[in-house]
PDB file of C-alpha atoms and ligand atoms in Angstrom:
ATOM      1  CA  UNK A1492       9.299  15.113   5.831  1.00  0.00           C
ATOM      2  CA  UNK A1493       6.740  12.873   7.708  1.00  0.00           C
ATOM      3  CA  UNK A1494       4.876  10.233   5.602  1.00  0.00           C
ATOM      4  CA  UNK A1495       1.697   9.559   7.034  1.00  0.00           C
ATOM      5  CA  UNK A1496      -0.487   6.559   5.379  1.00  0.00           C
ATOM      6  CA  UNK A1497      -4.035   6.458   6.199  1.00  0.00           C
ATOM      7  CA  UNK A1498      -6.048   3.138   5.984  1.00  0.00           C
ATOM      8  CA  UNK A1499      -8.845   1.950   6.568  1.00  0.00           C
ATOM      9  CA  UNK A1500     -12.303   0.332   5.543  1.00  0.00           C
ATOM     10  CA  UNK A1501     -13.862   1.495   1.921  1.00  0.00           C
ATOM     11  CA  UNK A1502     -16.119   4.731   2.266  1.00  0.00           C
ATOM     12  CA  UNK A1503     -14.696   5.094   5.946  1.00  0.00           C
ATOM     13  CA  UNK A1504     -13.678   8.632   5.922  1.00  0.00           C
ATOM     14  CA  UNK A1505     -10.029   8.250   4.513  1.00  0.00           C
ATOM     15  CA  UNK A1506     -10.084  11.092   1.973  1.00  0.00           C
ATOM     16  CA  UNK A1507     -12.397  13.199   4.598  1.00  0.00           C
ATOM     17  CA  UNK A1508      -9.173  12.790   7.383  1.00  0.00           C
ATOM     18  CA  UNK A1509      -6.711  13.552   4.414  1.00  0.00           C
ATOM     19  CA  UNK A1510      -8.217  16.633   3.679  1.00  0.00           C
ATOM     20  CA  UNK A1511      -8.314  17.761   7.259  1.00  0.00           C
ATOM     21  CA  UNK A1512      -4.702  17.118   7.234  1.00  0.00           C
ATOM     22  CA  UNK A1513      -4.286  18.830   3.780  1.00  0.00           C
ATOM     23  CA  UNK A1514      -5.877  22.248   5.380  1.00  0.00           C
ATOM     24  CA  UNK A1515      -3.522  22.049   8.148  1.00  0.00           C
ATOM     25  CA  UNK A1516      -0.699  22.245   5.674  1.00  0.00           C
ATOM     26  CA  UNK A1517       0.491  18.303   4.838  1.00  0.00           C
ATOM     27  CA  UNK A1518       0.819  17.332   1.109  1.00  0.00           C
ATOM     28  CA  UNK A1519      -1.941  15.175  -0.102  1.00  0.00           C
ATOM     29  CA  UNK A1520      -1.057  12.172  -2.315  1.00  0.00           C
ATOM     30  CA  UNK A1521      -4.555  10.391  -2.996  1.00  0.00           C
ATOM     31  CA  UNK A1522      -4.162   7.355  -4.860  1.00  0.00           C
ATOM     32  CA  UNK A1523      -7.769   6.951  -6.171  1.00  0.00           C
ATOM     33  CA  UNK A1524      -7.055  10.315  -8.029  1.00  0.00           C
ATOM     34  CA  UNK A1525      -3.827   9.221  -9.422  1.00  0.00           C
ATOM     35  CA  UNK A1526      -5.593   5.519 -10.753  1.00  0.00           C
ATOM     36  CA  UNK A1527      -8.318   8.119 -12.033  1.00  0.00           C
ATOM     37  CA  UNK A1528      -5.504  10.281 -14.105  1.00  0.00           C
ATOM     38  CA  UNK A1529      -3.428   6.715 -15.197  1.00  0.00           C
ATOM     39  CA  UNK A1530      -7.179   5.761 -16.969  1.00  0.00           C
ATOM     40  CA  UNK A1531      -7.107   8.917 -19.072  1.00  0.00           C
ATOM     41  CA  UNK A1532      -3.376   8.290 -20.614  1.00  0.00           C
ATOM     42  CA  UNK A1533      -3.427   6.975 -23.752  1.00  0.00           C
ATOM     43  CA  UNK A1534      -1.341   3.915 -23.198  1.00  0.00           C
ATOM     44  CA  UNK A1535      -3.120   3.069 -20.320  1.00  0.00           C
ATOM     45  CA  UNK A1536      -6.827   3.507 -22.375  1.00  0.00           C
ATOM     46  CA  UNK A1537      -5.319   1.372 -25.598  1.00  0.00           C
ATOM     47  CA  UNK A1538      -4.651  -1.541 -23.022  1.00  0.00           C
ATOM     48  CA  UNK A1539      -7.950  -1.571 -21.466  1.00  0.00           C
ATOM     49  CA  UNK A1540      -9.503  -1.384 -24.989  1.00  0.00           C
ATOM     50  CA  UNK A1541      -7.864  -4.076 -26.331  1.00  0.00           C
ATOM     51  CA  UNK A1542      -8.801  -6.295 -23.399  1.00  0.00           C
ATOM     52  CA  UNK A1543     -12.401  -4.870 -22.687  1.00  0.00           C
ATOM     53  CA  UNK A1544     -13.304  -3.915 -26.526  1.00  0.00           C
ATOM     54  CA  UNK A1545     -15.430  -0.415 -26.283  1.00  0.00           C
ATOM     55  CA  UNK A1546     -18.004  -1.036 -23.878  1.00  0.00           C
ATOM     56  CA  UNK A1547     -16.078   0.604 -20.911  1.00  0.00           C
ATOM     57  CA  UNK A1548     -15.833   3.766 -23.172  1.00  0.00           C
ATOM     58  CA  UNK A1549     -18.128   6.922 -23.611  1.00  0.00           C
ATOM     59  CA  UNK A1550     -18.622   8.405 -26.970  1.00  0.00           C
ATOM     60  CA  UNK A1551     -15.645  10.925 -26.083  1.00  0.00           C
ATOM     61  CA  UNK A1552     -13.616   8.184 -25.702  1.00  0.00           C
ATOM     62  CA  UNK A1553     -12.911   8.215 -22.395  1.00  0.00           C
ATOM     63  CA  UNK A1554     -13.081   5.153 -19.547  1.00  0.00           C
ATOM     64  CA  UNK A1555     -16.547   4.956 -17.907  1.00  0.00           C
ATOM     65  CA  UNK A1556     -15.640   3.708 -14.540  1.00  0.00           C
ATOM     66  CA  UNK A1557     -18.725   2.450 -13.525  1.00  0.00           C
ATOM     67  CA  UNK A1558     -18.725   0.506 -16.570  1.00  0.00           C
ATOM     68  CA  UNK A1559     -15.450  -1.271 -15.282  1.00  0.00           C
ATOM     69  CA  UNK A1560     -16.367  -1.181 -11.634  1.00  0.00           C
ATOM     70  CA  UNK A1561     -19.109  -3.483 -12.897  1.00  0.00           C
ATOM     71  CA  UNK A1562     -16.776  -5.993 -14.804  1.00  0.00           C
ATOM     72  CA  UNK A1563     -14.614  -5.951 -11.792  1.00  0.00           C
ATOM     73  CA  UNK A1564     -15.853  -6.107  -8.574  1.00  0.00           C
ATOM     74  CA  UNK A1565     -18.242  -9.544  -8.806  1.00  0.00           C
ATOM     75  CA  UNK A1566     -17.521 -12.357  -6.500  1.00  0.00           C
ATOM     76  CA  UNK A1567     -17.289 -14.956  -9.372  1.00  0.00           C
ATOM     77  CA  UNK A1568     -13.723 -15.674 -11.016  1.00  0.00           C
ATOM     78  CA  UNK A1569     -14.329 -13.903 -13.924  1.00  0.00           C
ATOM     79  CA  UNK A1570     -14.698 -10.421 -12.171  1.00  0.00           C
ATOM     80  CA  UNK A1571     -11.340 -11.391  -9.984  1.00  0.00           C
ATOM     81  CA  UNK A1572      -9.149 -11.874 -13.052  1.00  0.00           C
ATOM     82  CA  UNK A1573     -10.377  -8.703 -14.760  1.00  0.00           C
ATOM     83  CA  UNK A1574      -9.586  -6.741 -11.296  1.00  0.00           C
ATOM     84  CA  UNK A1575      -6.172  -8.269 -11.407  1.00  0.00           C
ATOM     85  CA  UNK A1576      -6.163  -7.455 -15.346  1.00  0.00           C
ATOM     86  CA  UNK A1577      -6.761  -3.577 -14.179  1.00  0.00           C
ATOM     87  CA  UNK A1578      -3.936  -3.769 -11.271  1.00  0.00           C
ATOM     88  CA  UNK A1579      -1.492  -5.269 -13.145  1.00  0.00           C
ATOM     89  CA  UNK A1580      -1.792  -2.664 -15.677  1.00  0.00           C
ATOM     90  CA  UNK A1581      -2.665   0.411 -13.510  1.00  0.00           C
ATOM     91  CA  UNK A1582      -0.366  -0.411 -10.639  1.00  0.00           C
ATOM     92  CA  UNK A1583       2.786   0.183 -12.002  1.00  0.00           C
ATOM     93  CA  UNK A1584       1.347   3.698 -13.366  1.00  0.00           C
ATOM     94  CA  UNK A1585       0.044   4.671 -10.192  1.00  0.00           C
ATOM     95  CA  UNK A1586       2.909   3.627  -8.042  1.00  0.00           C
ATOM     96  CA  UNK A1587       5.608   5.581 -10.529  1.00  0.00           C
ATOM     97  CA  UNK A1588       3.336   8.944 -10.246  1.00  0.00           C
ATOM     98  CA  UNK A1589       3.226   8.973  -6.552  1.00  0.00           C
ATOM     99  CA  UNK A1590       6.851   8.029  -6.388  1.00  0.00           C
ATOM    100  CA  UNK A1591       7.469  11.054  -8.664  1.00  0.00           C
ATOM    101  CA  UNK A1592       5.277  13.400  -6.483  1.00  0.00           C
ATOM    102  CA  UNK A1593       7.176  12.412  -2.911  1.00  0.00           C
ATOM    103  CA  UNK A1594      10.404  12.878  -4.435  1.00  0.00           C
ATOM    104  CA  UNK A1595       9.158  16.632  -5.595  1.00  0.00           C
ATOM    105  CA  UNK A1596       8.068  16.839  -2.331  1.00  0.00           C
ATOM    106  CA  UNK A1597      10.761  15.704  -0.596  1.00  0.00           C
ATOM    107  CA  UNK A1598      12.998  18.141  -2.986  1.00  0.00           C
ATOM    108  CA  UNK A1599      10.750  21.259  -1.564  1.00  0.00           C
ATOM    109  CA  UNK A1600      11.300  19.787   1.900  1.00  0.00           C
ATOM    110  CA  UNK A1601       7.819  19.261   2.587  1.00  0.00           C
ATOM    111  CA  UNK A1602       7.419  18.643   6.036  1.00  0.00           C
ATOM    112  CA  UNK A1603       4.150  16.213   6.559  1.00  0.00           C
ATOM    113  CA  UNK A1604       2.717  14.106   3.463  1.00  0.00           C
ATOM    114  CA  UNK A1605      -0.282  12.391   3.366  1.00  0.00           C
ATOM    115  CA  UNK A1606      -0.917   9.316   1.228  1.00  0.00           C
ATOM    116  CA  UNK A1607      -4.465   8.357   1.366  1.00  0.00           C
ATOM    117  CA  UNK A1608      -4.672   4.953  -0.501  1.00  0.00           C
ATOM    118  CA  UNK A1609      -7.205   2.276  -0.381  1.00  0.00           C
ATOM    119  CA  UNK A1610      -4.439  -0.150  -1.011  1.00  0.00           C
ATOM    120  CA  UNK A1611      -1.786   0.887   0.577  1.00  0.00           C
ATOM    121  CA  UNK A1612      -0.271  -2.153   2.433  1.00  0.00           C
ATOM    122  CA  UNK A1613      -1.413  -4.719  -0.635  1.00  0.00           C
ATOM    123  CA  UNK A1614       1.100  -2.423  -2.683  1.00  0.00           C
ATOM    124  CA  UNK A1615       3.360  -2.263  -0.008  1.00  0.00           C
ATOM    125  CA  UNK A1616       3.636   1.523   0.185  1.00  0.00           C
ATOM    126  CA  UNK A1617       3.275   1.694   3.835  1.00  0.00           C
ATOM    127  CA  UNK A1618       7.388   0.810   3.785  1.00  0.00           C
ATOM    128  CA  UNK A1619       7.130   4.279   2.698  1.00  0.00           C
ATOM    129  CA  UNK A1620       5.403   6.125   5.317  1.00  0.00           C
ATOM    130  CA  UNK A1621       6.363   6.692   8.920  1.00  0.00           C
ATOM    131  CA  UNK A1622       3.292   6.603  10.491  1.00  0.00           C
ATOM    132  CA  UNK A1623      -0.245   4.714   9.583  1.00  0.00           C
ATOM    133  CA  UNK A1624      -3.507   5.908  10.788  1.00  0.00           C
ATOM    134  CA  UNK A1625      -6.321   3.285  10.492  1.00  0.00           C
ATOM    135  CA  UNK A1626      -9.563   4.874  10.079  1.00  0.00           C
ATOM    136  CA  UNK A1627     -12.006   2.632  12.370  1.00  0.00           C
ATOM    137  CA  UNK A1628     -15.835   3.333  11.010  1.00  0.00           C
ATOM    138  CA  UNK A1629     -18.493   1.020  11.472  1.00  0.00           C
ATOM    139  CA  UNK A1630     -20.440  -0.807   8.378  1.00  0.00           C
ATOM    140  CA  UNK A1631     -23.719   0.773   9.843  1.00  0.00           C
ATOM    141  CA  UNK A1632     -22.596   4.365   9.255  1.00  0.00           C
ATOM    142  CA  UNK A1633     -20.672   3.584   5.817  1.00  0.00           C
ATOM    143  CA  UNK A1634     -23.747   2.298   4.408  1.00  0.00           C
ATOM    144  CA  UNK A1635     -25.327   5.972   5.086  1.00  0.00           C
ATOM    145  CA  UNK A1636     -22.437   7.686   3.647  1.00  0.00           C
ATOM    146  CA  UNK A1637     -22.275   5.546   0.485  1.00  0.00           C
ATOM    147  CA  UNK A1638     -25.481   7.308  -0.288  1.00  0.00           C
ATOM    148  CA  UNK A1639     -23.635  10.122  -1.428  1.00  0.00           C
ATOM    149  CA  UNK A1640     -22.059   8.305  -3.845  1.00  0.00           C
ATOM    150  CA  UNK A1641     -24.623   6.193  -5.091  1.00  0.00           C
ATOM    151  CA  UNK A1642     -23.090   2.640  -4.127  1.00  0.00           C
ATOM    152  CA  UNK A1643     -25.164   0.212  -3.331  1.00  0.00           C
ATOM    153  CA  UNK A1644     -24.111  -1.963   0.345  1.00  0.00           C
ATOM    154  CA  UNK A1645     -23.564  -4.822  -2.049  1.00  0.00           C
ATOM    155  CA  UNK A1646     -21.094  -2.535  -3.934  1.00  0.00           C
ATOM    156  CA  UNK A1647     -19.207  -1.735  -0.634  1.00  0.00           C
ATOM    157  CA  UNK A1648     -19.059  -5.253   0.333  1.00  0.00           C
ATOM    158  CA  UNK A1649     -18.000  -6.353  -2.696  1.00  0.00           C
ATOM    159  CA  UNK A1650     -15.045  -3.380  -3.222  1.00  0.00           C
ATOM    160  CA  UNK A1651     -14.265  -4.542   0.818  1.00  0.00           C
ATOM    161  CA  UNK A1652     -14.026  -7.866  -0.123  1.00  0.00           C
ATOM    162  CA  UNK A1653     -11.587  -7.538  -2.721  1.00  0.00           C
ATOM    163  CA  UNK A1654      -9.286  -5.352   0.138  1.00  0.00           C
ATOM    164  CA  UNK A1655      -6.578  -7.056   3.230  1.00  0.00           C
ATOM    165  CA  UNK A1656      -9.238  -7.503   5.832  1.00  0.00           C
ATOM    166  CA  UNK A1657     -10.130  -5.189   8.492  1.00  0.00           C
ATOM    167  CA  UNK A1658      -8.064  -6.913  10.830  1.00  0.00           C
ATOM    168  CA  UNK A1659      -5.552  -7.376   8.988  1.00  0.00           C
ATOM    169  CA  UNK A1660      -5.234  -3.728   8.374  1.00  0.00           C
ATOM    170  CA  UNK A1661      -5.967  -2.460  11.657  1.00  0.00           C
ATOM    171  CA  UNK A1662      -2.687  -4.897  12.696  1.00  0.00           C
ATOM    172  CA  UNK A1663      -0.325  -1.948  10.374  1.00  0.00           C
ATOM    173  CA  UNK A1664      -1.563   1.030  12.051  1.00  0.00           C
ATOM    174  CA  UNK A1665       0.422   2.852  14.590  1.00  0.00           C
ATOM    175  CA  UNK A1666      -2.334   5.134  15.472  1.00  0.00           C
ATOM    176  CA  UNK A1667      -6.135   4.232  15.183  1.00  0.00           C
ATOM    177  CA  UNK A1668      -9.052   7.087  14.422  1.00  0.00           C
ATOM    178  CA  UNK A1669     -12.339   6.488  15.965  1.00  0.00           C
ATOM    179  CA  UNK A1670     -14.777   7.994  12.954  1.00  0.00           C
ATOM    180  CA  UNK A1671     -17.827   6.961  14.456  1.00  0.00           C
ATOM    181  CA  UNK A1672     -19.025   9.897  16.901  1.00  0.00           C
ATOM    182  CA  UNK A1673     -19.387  12.529  13.935  1.00  0.00           C
ATOM    183  CA  UNK A1674     -17.091  14.648  12.483  1.00  0.00           C
ATOM    184  CA  UNK A1675     -16.078  16.910  14.999  1.00  0.00           C
ATOM    185  CA  UNK A1676     -15.033  13.990  17.391  1.00  0.00           C
ATOM    186  CA  UNK A1677     -12.977  13.199  14.158  1.00  0.00           C
ATOM    187  CA  UNK A1678     -11.465  16.635  13.329  1.00  0.00           C
ATOM    188  CA  UNK A1679     -10.248  17.101  17.304  1.00  0.00           C
ATOM    189  CA  UNK A1680      -8.268  13.601  16.873  1.00  0.00           C
ATOM    190  CA  UNK A1681      -6.592  14.951  13.811  1.00  0.00           C
ATOM    191  CA  UNK A1682      -5.630  17.953  14.601  1.00  0.00           C
ATOM    192  CA  UNK A1683      -4.484  16.654  18.349  1.00  0.00           C
ATOM    193  CA  UNK A1684      -2.376  14.285  16.278  1.00  0.00           C
ATOM    194  CA  UNK A1685      -0.824  16.789  13.904  1.00  0.00           C
ATOM    195  CA  UNK A1686      -0.168  19.142  16.973  1.00  0.00           C
ATOM    196  CA  UNK A1687       1.869  16.190  18.440  1.00  0.00           C
ATOM    197  CA  UNK A1688       3.543  15.732  15.158  1.00  0.00           C
ATOM    198  CA  UNK A1689       4.573  19.324  14.112  1.00  0.00           C
ATOM    199  CA  UNK A1690       5.362  20.821  17.749  1.00  0.00           C
TER     200      UNK A1690
HETATM  201  C1  LIG B2357     -12.172  -0.119 -10.877  1.00  0.00           C
HETATM  202  C2  LIG B2357     -12.574   1.753 -11.388  1.00  0.00           C
HETATM  203  C3  LIG B2357     -12.351   2.242 -12.213  1.00  0.00           C
HETATM  204  C4  LIG B2357     -14.100   2.191 -10.135  1.00  0.00           C
HETATM  205  O1  LIG B2357     -13.874   3.656 -10.441  1.00  0.00           O
HETATM  206  P1  LIG B2357     -14.641   4.238  -9.257  1.00  0.00           P
HETATM  207  O2  LIG B2357     -14.727   5.547  -9.322  1.00  0.00           O
HETATM  208  O3  LIG B2357     -15.970   3.210  -9.172  1.00  0.00           O
HETATM  209  O4  LIG B2357     -14.135   4.132  -7.968  1.00  0.00           O
HETATM  210  P2  LIG B2357     -12.738   4.734  -7.401  1.00  0.00           P
HETATM  211  O5  LIG B2357     -11.557   4.653  -8.066  1.00  0.00           O
HETATM  212  O6  LIG B2357     -13.384   6.207  -6.659  1.00  0.00           O
HETATM  213  O7  LIG B2357     -12.616   3.845  -5.915  1.00  0.00           O
HETATM  214  C5  LIG B2357     -13.229   4.212  -4.854  1.00  0.00           C
HETATM  215  C6  LIG B2357     -13.122   3.159  -3.452  1.00  0.00           C
HETATM  216  O8  LIG B2357     -13.618   1.826  -4.508  1.00  0.00           O
HETATM  217  C7  LIG B2357     -12.110   0.718  -3.711  1.00  0.00           C
HETATM  218  N1  LIG B2357     -11.476   0.170  -4.714  1.00  0.00           N
HETATM  219  C8  LIG B2357     -10.954   0.667  -6.157  1.00  0.00           C
HETATM  220  N2  LIG B2357      -9.862  -0.150  -6.446  1.00  0.00           N
HETATM  221  C9  LIG B2357      -9.795  -1.066  -5.971  1.00  0.00           C
HETATM  222  C10 LIG B2357      -9.363  -2.192  -5.929  1.00  0.00           C
HETATM  223  N3  LIG B2357      -8.355  -2.636  -7.374  1.00  0.00           N
HETATM  224  N4  LIG B2357      -9.396  -3.586  -5.153  1.00  0.00           N
HETATM  225  C11 LIG B2357     -10.184  -2.986  -4.182  1.00  0.00           C
HETATM  226  N5  LIG B2357     -10.933  -1.716  -3.801  1.00  0.00           N
HETATM  227  C12 LIG B2357     -10.801  -1.204  -4.711  1.00  0.00           C
HETATM  228  C13 LIG B2357     -11.547   1.939  -2.972  1.00  0.00           C
HETATM  229  O9  LIG B2357     -12.309   1.589  -1.351  1.00  0.00           O
HETATM  230  C14 LIG B2357     -11.515   2.841  -3.403  1.00  0.00           C
HETATM  231  O10 LIG B2357     -11.353   4.121  -2.695  1.00  0.00           O
HETATM  232  C15 LIG B2357     -11.198   2.289 -10.021  1.00  0.00           C
HETATM  233  O11 LIG B2357     -11.383   1.995  -8.917  1.00  0.00           O
HETATM  234  C16 LIG B2357     -10.010   1.368 -10.457  1.00  0.00           C
HETATM  235  O12 LIG B2357      -9.327   2.301 -11.693  1.00  0.00           O
HETATM  236  N6  LIG B2357      -9.515   0.438  -9.972  1.00  0.00           N
HETATM  237  C17 LIG B2357      -8.359  -0.282  -9.808  1.00  0.00           C
HETATM  238  C18 LIG B2357      -6.854   0.716  -9.568  1.00  0.00           C
HETATM  239  C19 LIG B2357      -6.467   0.799  -8.189  1.00  0.00           C
HETATM  240  O13 LIG B2357      -6.646  -0.360  -7.867  1.00  0.00           O
HETATM  241  N7  LIG B2357      -7.173   1.952  -7.615  1.00  0.00           N
HETATM  242  C20 LIG B2357      -7.038   1.794  -6.047  1.00  0.00           C
HETATM  243  C21 LIG B2357      -5.746   2.715  -5.897  1.00  0.00           C
HETATM  244  S1  LIG B2357      -4.510   2.408  -6.647  1.00  0.00           S
HETATM  245  N1  LIG B2358     -17.969  11.443  10.238  1.00  0.00           N
HETATM  246  C1  LIG B2358     -18.412  11.426   9.364  1.00  0.00           C
HETATM  247  N2  LIG B2358     -19.421  11.612   9.348  1.00  0.00           N
HETATM  248  C2  LIG B2358     -20.386  11.709   8.650  1.00  0.00           C
HETATM  249  N3  LIG B2358     -20.271  11.554   7.028  1.00  0.00           N
HETATM  250  C3  LIG B2358     -18.946  11.204   6.706  1.00  0.00           C
HETATM  251  C4  LIG B2358     -17.774  10.744   7.810  1.00  0.00           C
HETATM  252  N4  LIG B2358     -16.753  10.437   7.376  1.00  0.00           N
HETATM  253  C5  LIG B2358     -16.991  10.226   6.353  1.00  0.00           C
HETATM  254  N5  LIG B2358     -18.030  10.738   5.966  1.00  0.00           N
HETATM  255  C6  LIG B2358     -18.521  10.692   4.638  1.00  0.00           C
HETATM  256  O1  LIG B2358     -18.543   9.331   4.351  1.00  0.00           O
HETATM  257  C7  LIG B2358     -17.888   9.417   2.661  1.00  0.00           C
HETATM  258  C8  LIG B2358     -16.757   8.384   2.135  1.00  0.00           C
HETATM  259  O2  LIG B2358     -15.591   9.298   2.542  1.00  0.00           O
HETATM  260  P1  LIG B2358     -14.512   9.114   2.271  1.00  0.00           P
HETATM  261  O3  LIG B2358     -14.681   9.921   0.875  1.00  0.00           O
HETATM  262  O4  LIG B2358     -13.593  10.176   2.959  1.00  0.00           O
HETATM  263  O5  LIG B2358     -13.680   7.796   2.272  1.00  0.00           O
HETATM  264  P2  LIG B2358     -12.665   7.152   1.782  1.00  0.00           P
HETATM  265  O6  LIG B2358     -12.165   6.167   2.589  1.00  0.00           O
HETATM  266  O7  LIG B2358     -11.672   8.168   1.367  1.00  0.00           O
HETATM  267  O8  LIG B2358     -13.294   6.128   0.622  1.00  0.00           O
HETATM  268  P3  LIG B2358     -12.644   5.413  -0.478  1.00  0.00           P
HETATM  269  O9  LIG B2358     -13.539   3.907  -0.445  1.00  0.00           O
HETATM  270  O10 LIG B2358     -13.080   6.187  -1.795  1.00  0.00           O
HETATM  271  O11 LIG B2358     -11.285   5.118  -0.383  1.00  0.00           O
HETATM  272  C9  LIG B2358     -17.951  10.582   2.296  1.00  0.00           C
HETATM  273  O12 LIG B2358     -19.245  11.025   1.939  1.00  0.00           O
HETATM  274  C10 LIG B2358     -17.783  11.494   3.403  1.00  0.00           C
HETATM  275  O13 LIG B2358     -18.121  12.993   3.448  1.00  0.00           O
END
């Protein structure tokens, strides 16, 4: 089983690229989705309610991710501590979900798995990967793309500031994908790499 880890800047196209690989037959592990699943678990919600109170929950008792994001992605020391707190709660759960999924896929003899995780290096998941693809997407384009998820450039900057620097992430890459010339150009690079990997 070949495991590809996708890294790059926030809102840089990691999931879009993982989706293209999934269309070709790769199994897709999306760390953001696993974190969202963890936020729906009773034991996780209990811990977050104890720590943050009711203000991050909606009337139906679900975590309101936008409310939690507002508490953890600031530059001030309190926000940093709050981010460390939720990472301490969520990362072990997400790690467990991802490991189980990887084991299941290995048992099913899945040939290619793509792990799309914003904190792949920070969480040491890269040790499980055979290849690391870095998605190179310039800031000027990403601030246009975030309009679709209604982040402001400041919100993008704050999330990026909480991750390993782009220069450091790039050093881990075994391949660099240029995502600056439009979707067809990106897709051609992915399909070329896919055919190298699978032939
Ligand atoms: C704070 C939360 C609720 C905000 O949810 P929201 O829907 O706004 O964002 P979403 O989860 O879709 O993440 C979008 C992007 O934000 C960035 N981001 C998310 N968590 C982090 C983090 N801990 N550090 C830095 N950047 C992060 C990533 O680039 C990610 O791709 C959520 O991001 C969260 O629970 N984060 C902590 C868990 C975590 O570290 N997840 C990353 C994968 S394990
Ligand atoms: N080459 C491109 N041209 C136009 N839009 C793009 C391109 N690449 C990505 N996008 C858009 O940018 C947005 C962010 O892409 P995507 O969600 O794939 O990024 P990501 O790196 O996975 O983000 P996250 O920080 O959530 O992990 C999406 O709306 C996507 O459609």
